[in-house]
Coordinates of C-alpha atoms in Angstrom, one line a residue:
X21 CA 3.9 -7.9 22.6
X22 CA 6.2 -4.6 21.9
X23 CA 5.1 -1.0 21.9
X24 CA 5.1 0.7 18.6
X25 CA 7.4 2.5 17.1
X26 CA 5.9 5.8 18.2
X27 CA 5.5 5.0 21.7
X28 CA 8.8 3.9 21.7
X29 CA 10.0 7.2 20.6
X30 CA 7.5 8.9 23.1
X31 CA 9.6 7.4 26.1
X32 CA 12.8 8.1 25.0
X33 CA 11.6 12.2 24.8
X34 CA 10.3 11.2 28.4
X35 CA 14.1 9.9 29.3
X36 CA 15.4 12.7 28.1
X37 CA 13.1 15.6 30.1
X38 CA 13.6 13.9 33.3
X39 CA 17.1 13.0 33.2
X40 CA 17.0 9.5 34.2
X41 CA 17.9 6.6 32.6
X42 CA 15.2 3.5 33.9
X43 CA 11.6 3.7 32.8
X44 CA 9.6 0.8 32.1
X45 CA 5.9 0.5 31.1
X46 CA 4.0 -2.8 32.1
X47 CA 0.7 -4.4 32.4
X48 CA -0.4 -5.9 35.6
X49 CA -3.3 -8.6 36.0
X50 CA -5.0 -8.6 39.0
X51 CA -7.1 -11.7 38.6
X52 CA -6.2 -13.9 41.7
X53 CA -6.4 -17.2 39.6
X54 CA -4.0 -14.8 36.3
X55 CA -2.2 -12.5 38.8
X56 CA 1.2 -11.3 36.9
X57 CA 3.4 -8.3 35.3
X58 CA 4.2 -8.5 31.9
X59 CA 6.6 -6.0 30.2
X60 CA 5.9 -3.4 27.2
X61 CA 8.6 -1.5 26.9
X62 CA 12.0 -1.7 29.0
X63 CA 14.5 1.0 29.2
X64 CA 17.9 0.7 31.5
X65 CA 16.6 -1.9 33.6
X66 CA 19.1 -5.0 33.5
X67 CA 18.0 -8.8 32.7
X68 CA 19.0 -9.5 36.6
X69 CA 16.3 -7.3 37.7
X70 CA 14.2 -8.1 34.7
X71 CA 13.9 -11.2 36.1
X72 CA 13.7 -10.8 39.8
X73 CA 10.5 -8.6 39.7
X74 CA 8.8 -10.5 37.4
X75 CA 9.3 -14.1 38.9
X76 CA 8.3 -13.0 42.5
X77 CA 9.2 -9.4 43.5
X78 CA 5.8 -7.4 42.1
X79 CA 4.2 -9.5 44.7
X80 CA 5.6 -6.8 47.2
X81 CA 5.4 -3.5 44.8
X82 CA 3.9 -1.0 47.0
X83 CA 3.0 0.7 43.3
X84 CA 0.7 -2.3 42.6
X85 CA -0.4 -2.7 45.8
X86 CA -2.0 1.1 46.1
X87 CA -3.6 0.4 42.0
X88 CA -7.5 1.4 41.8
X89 CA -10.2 -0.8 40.1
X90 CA -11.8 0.4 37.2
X91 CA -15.0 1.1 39.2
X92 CA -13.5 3.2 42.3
X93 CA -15.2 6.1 42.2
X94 CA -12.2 7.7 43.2
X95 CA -9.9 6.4 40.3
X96 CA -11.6 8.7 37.6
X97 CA -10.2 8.4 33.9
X98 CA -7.1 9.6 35.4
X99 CA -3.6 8.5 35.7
X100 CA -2.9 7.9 39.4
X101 CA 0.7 9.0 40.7
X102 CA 2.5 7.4 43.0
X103 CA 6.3 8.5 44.6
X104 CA 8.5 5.9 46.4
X105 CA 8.5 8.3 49.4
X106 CA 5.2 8.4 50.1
X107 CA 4.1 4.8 50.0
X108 CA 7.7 3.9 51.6
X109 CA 5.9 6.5 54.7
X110 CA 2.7 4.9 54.4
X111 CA 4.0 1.0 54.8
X112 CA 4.2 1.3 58.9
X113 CA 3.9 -2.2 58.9
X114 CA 6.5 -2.8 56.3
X115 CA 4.4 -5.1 54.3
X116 CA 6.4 -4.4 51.6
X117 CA 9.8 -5.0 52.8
X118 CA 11.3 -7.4 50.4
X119 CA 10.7 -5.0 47.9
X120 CA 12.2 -1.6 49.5
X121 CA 14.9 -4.2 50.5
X122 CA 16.1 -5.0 47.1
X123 CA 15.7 -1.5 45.4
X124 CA 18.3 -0.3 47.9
X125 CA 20.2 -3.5 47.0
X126 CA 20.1 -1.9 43.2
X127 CA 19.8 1.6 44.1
X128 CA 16.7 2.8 42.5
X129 CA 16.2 5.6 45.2
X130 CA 13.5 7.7 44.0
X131 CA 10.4 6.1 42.2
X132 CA 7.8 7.7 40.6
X133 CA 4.9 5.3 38.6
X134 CA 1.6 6.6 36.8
X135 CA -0.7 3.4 37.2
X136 CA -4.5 3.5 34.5
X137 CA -7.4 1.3 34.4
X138 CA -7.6 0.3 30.7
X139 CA -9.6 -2.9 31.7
X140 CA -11.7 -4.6 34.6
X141 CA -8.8 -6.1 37.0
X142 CA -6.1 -4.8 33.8
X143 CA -3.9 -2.1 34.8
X144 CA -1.2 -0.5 32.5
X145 CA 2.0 1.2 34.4
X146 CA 5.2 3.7 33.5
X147 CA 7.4 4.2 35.7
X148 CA 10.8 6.1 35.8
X149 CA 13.8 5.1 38.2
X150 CA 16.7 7.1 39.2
X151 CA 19.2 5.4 40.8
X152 CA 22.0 6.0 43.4
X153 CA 24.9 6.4 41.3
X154 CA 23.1 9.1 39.0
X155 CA 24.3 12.5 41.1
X156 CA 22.9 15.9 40.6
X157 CA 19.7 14.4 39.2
X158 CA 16.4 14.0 41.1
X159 CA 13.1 13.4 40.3
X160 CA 9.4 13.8 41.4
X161 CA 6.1 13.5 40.7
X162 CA 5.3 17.1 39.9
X163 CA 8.4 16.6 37.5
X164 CA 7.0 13.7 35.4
X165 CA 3.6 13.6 36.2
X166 CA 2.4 14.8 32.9
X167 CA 4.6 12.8 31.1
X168 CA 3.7 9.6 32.0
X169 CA 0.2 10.4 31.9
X170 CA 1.1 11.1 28.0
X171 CA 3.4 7.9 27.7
X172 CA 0.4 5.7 29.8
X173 CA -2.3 7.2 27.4
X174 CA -0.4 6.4 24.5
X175 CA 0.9 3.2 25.5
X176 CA -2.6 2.1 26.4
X177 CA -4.1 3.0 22.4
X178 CA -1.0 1.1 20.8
X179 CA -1.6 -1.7 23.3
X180 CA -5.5 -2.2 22.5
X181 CA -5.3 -1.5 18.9
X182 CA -2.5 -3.9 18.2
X183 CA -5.0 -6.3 19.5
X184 CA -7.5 -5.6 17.8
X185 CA -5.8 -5.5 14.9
X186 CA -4.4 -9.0 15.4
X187 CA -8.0 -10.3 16.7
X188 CA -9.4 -9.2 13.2
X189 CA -6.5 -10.8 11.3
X190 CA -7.1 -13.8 13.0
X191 CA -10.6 -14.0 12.2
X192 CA -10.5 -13.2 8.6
X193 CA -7.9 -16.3 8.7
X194 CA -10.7 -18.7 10.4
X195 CA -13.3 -17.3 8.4
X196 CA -11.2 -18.0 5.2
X197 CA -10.2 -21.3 6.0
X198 CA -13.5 -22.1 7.4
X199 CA -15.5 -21.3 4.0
X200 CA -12.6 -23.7 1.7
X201 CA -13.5 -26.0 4.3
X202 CA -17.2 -26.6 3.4
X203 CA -16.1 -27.3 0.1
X204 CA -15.5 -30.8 -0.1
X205 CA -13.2 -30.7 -2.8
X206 CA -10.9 -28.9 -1.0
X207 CA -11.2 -30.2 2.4
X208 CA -10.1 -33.7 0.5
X209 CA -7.5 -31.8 -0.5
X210 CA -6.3 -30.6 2.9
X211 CA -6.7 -34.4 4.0
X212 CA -4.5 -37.4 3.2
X213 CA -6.0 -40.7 2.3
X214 CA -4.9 -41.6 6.2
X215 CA -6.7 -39.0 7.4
X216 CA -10.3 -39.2 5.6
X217 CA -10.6 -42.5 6.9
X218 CA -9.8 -41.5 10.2
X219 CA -12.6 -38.4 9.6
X220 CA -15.1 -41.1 8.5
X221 CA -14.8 -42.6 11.9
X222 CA -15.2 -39.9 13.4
X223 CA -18.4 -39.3 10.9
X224 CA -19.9 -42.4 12.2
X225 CA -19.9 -41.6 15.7
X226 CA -16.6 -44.3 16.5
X227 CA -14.2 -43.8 19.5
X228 CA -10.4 -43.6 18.8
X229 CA -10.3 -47.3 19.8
X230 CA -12.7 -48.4 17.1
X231 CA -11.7 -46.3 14.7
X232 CA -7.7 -47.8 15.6
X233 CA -9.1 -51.4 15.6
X234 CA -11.2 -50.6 11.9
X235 CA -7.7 -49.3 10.5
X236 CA -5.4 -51.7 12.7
X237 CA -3.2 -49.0 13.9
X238 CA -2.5 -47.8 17.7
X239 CA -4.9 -45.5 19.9
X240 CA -1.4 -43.6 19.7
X241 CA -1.6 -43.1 16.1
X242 CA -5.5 -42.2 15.4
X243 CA -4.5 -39.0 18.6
X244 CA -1.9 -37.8 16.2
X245 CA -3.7 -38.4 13.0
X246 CA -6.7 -35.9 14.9
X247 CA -4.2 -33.4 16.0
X248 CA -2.8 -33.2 12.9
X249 CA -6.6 -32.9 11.3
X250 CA -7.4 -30.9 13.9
X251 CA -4.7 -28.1 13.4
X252 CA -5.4 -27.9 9.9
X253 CA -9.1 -27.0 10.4
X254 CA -8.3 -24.7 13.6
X255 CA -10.6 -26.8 15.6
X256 CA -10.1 -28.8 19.2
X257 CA -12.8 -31.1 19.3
X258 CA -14.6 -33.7 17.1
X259 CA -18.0 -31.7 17.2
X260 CA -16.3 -28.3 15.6
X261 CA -14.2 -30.4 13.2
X262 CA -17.6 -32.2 11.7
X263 CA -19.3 -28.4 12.3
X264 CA -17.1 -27.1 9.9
X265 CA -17.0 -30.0 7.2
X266 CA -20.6 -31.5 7.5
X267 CA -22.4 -27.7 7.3
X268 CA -23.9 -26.2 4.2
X269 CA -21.6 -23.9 2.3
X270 CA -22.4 -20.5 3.0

């Protein structure tokens, strides 16, 4: 999923303030069994790099390693602010080396990242990048503080209510083909010959093999003839399929 138009435009205001030419905004999971980046919006940053942090590199972001949950009572409804100096001071043990490694490797000297809660274990992040080759131009938290805080809280009400948005699309959509489905005339409609019989097994309580053996056709063929069925109904198992058609219309 992309940022909206207006966020879109929001950043490149942001680009222009602070005289850089990398910002990024991302989301980061931090659910052990889910735990990945995913990018929003992607300004300057090349497909190498791209790449690199999102395969295996954010494992060692000092940025995502410092985030706040939701419920630290310390967090707040606050942006937090980070600066690649400080946590590059802070990492005695050099915990994070692979990752100060590389972004000398690419010469993304000064960091600064804005990091919010928007969920339990979700966190949204912006970040702006300056690197080596960019001369007469430096930039700090004080600098941009307040304008990621803008681009986060922004980024953060696009995000959700594109979301939401699709969520309610999507149920209208099951809801629609849900109530034609309890009509019988057009749930034979939505059916080939094939696949009614195939639906009367299912009725009667019959196993793929039965219900192959009753029509002489492969195991093979009655799996494809249910996905098929299955898909058209939005449905993943025999009990919501026969839900949907055996219940009284509404």
């Amino acid at each position: 999923m992309e940022l909206g138009s207006e966020v879109s435009g929001l950043a490149s205001e942001v680009l222009a303030r602070s005289k850089v030419s990398n910002l990024c905004v991302f989301l980061y999971d931090t659910n052990p069994a889910q735990r990945a980046v995913s990018f929003l919006y992607n300004h300057g940053m090349s497909k190498r790099v791209h790449s690199e942090y999102s395969s295996h590199l954010w494992s060692y972001d000092p940025f995502l390693r410092n985030i706040n949950d939701c419920d630290d009572e310390n967090s707040g409804s606050r942006a937090r602010i980070l600066e690649r100096r400080e946590l590059e001071v802070s990492d005695q043990q050099r915990r994070c080396e692979p990752y100060w490694q590389y972004m000398d490797l690419i010469g993304y000297q000064e960091i600064v990242a804005a990091t919010h809660c928007i969920a339990p274990g979700l966190h949204m992040i912006a970040g702006v990048m300056r690197q080596s080759c960019v001369r007469g131009v430096h930039i700090t938290a004080n600098q941009v503080s307040a304008d990621l805080e803008d681009l986060l809280q922004q980024s953060s009400n696009d995000y959700i209510g594109q979301l939401v948005r699709r969520q309610m699309h999507i149920d209208q959509a099951v809801v629609a083909v849900q109530s034609k489905a309890h009509d019988p005339a057009f749930s034979d409609g939505m059916l080939t010959a094939r696949e009614r019989q195939v639906v009367d097994g299912v009725r009667s309580g019959h196993g793929n093999k039965q219900i192959a053996a009753a029509l002489e056709l492969s195991e093979y063929t009655i799996e494809n003839h249910l996905k098929r069925i299955y898909r058209k109904f939005r449905v993943h198992s025999r009990t919501s399929l026969l839900a949907i058609l055996d219940s009284p219309r509404m």
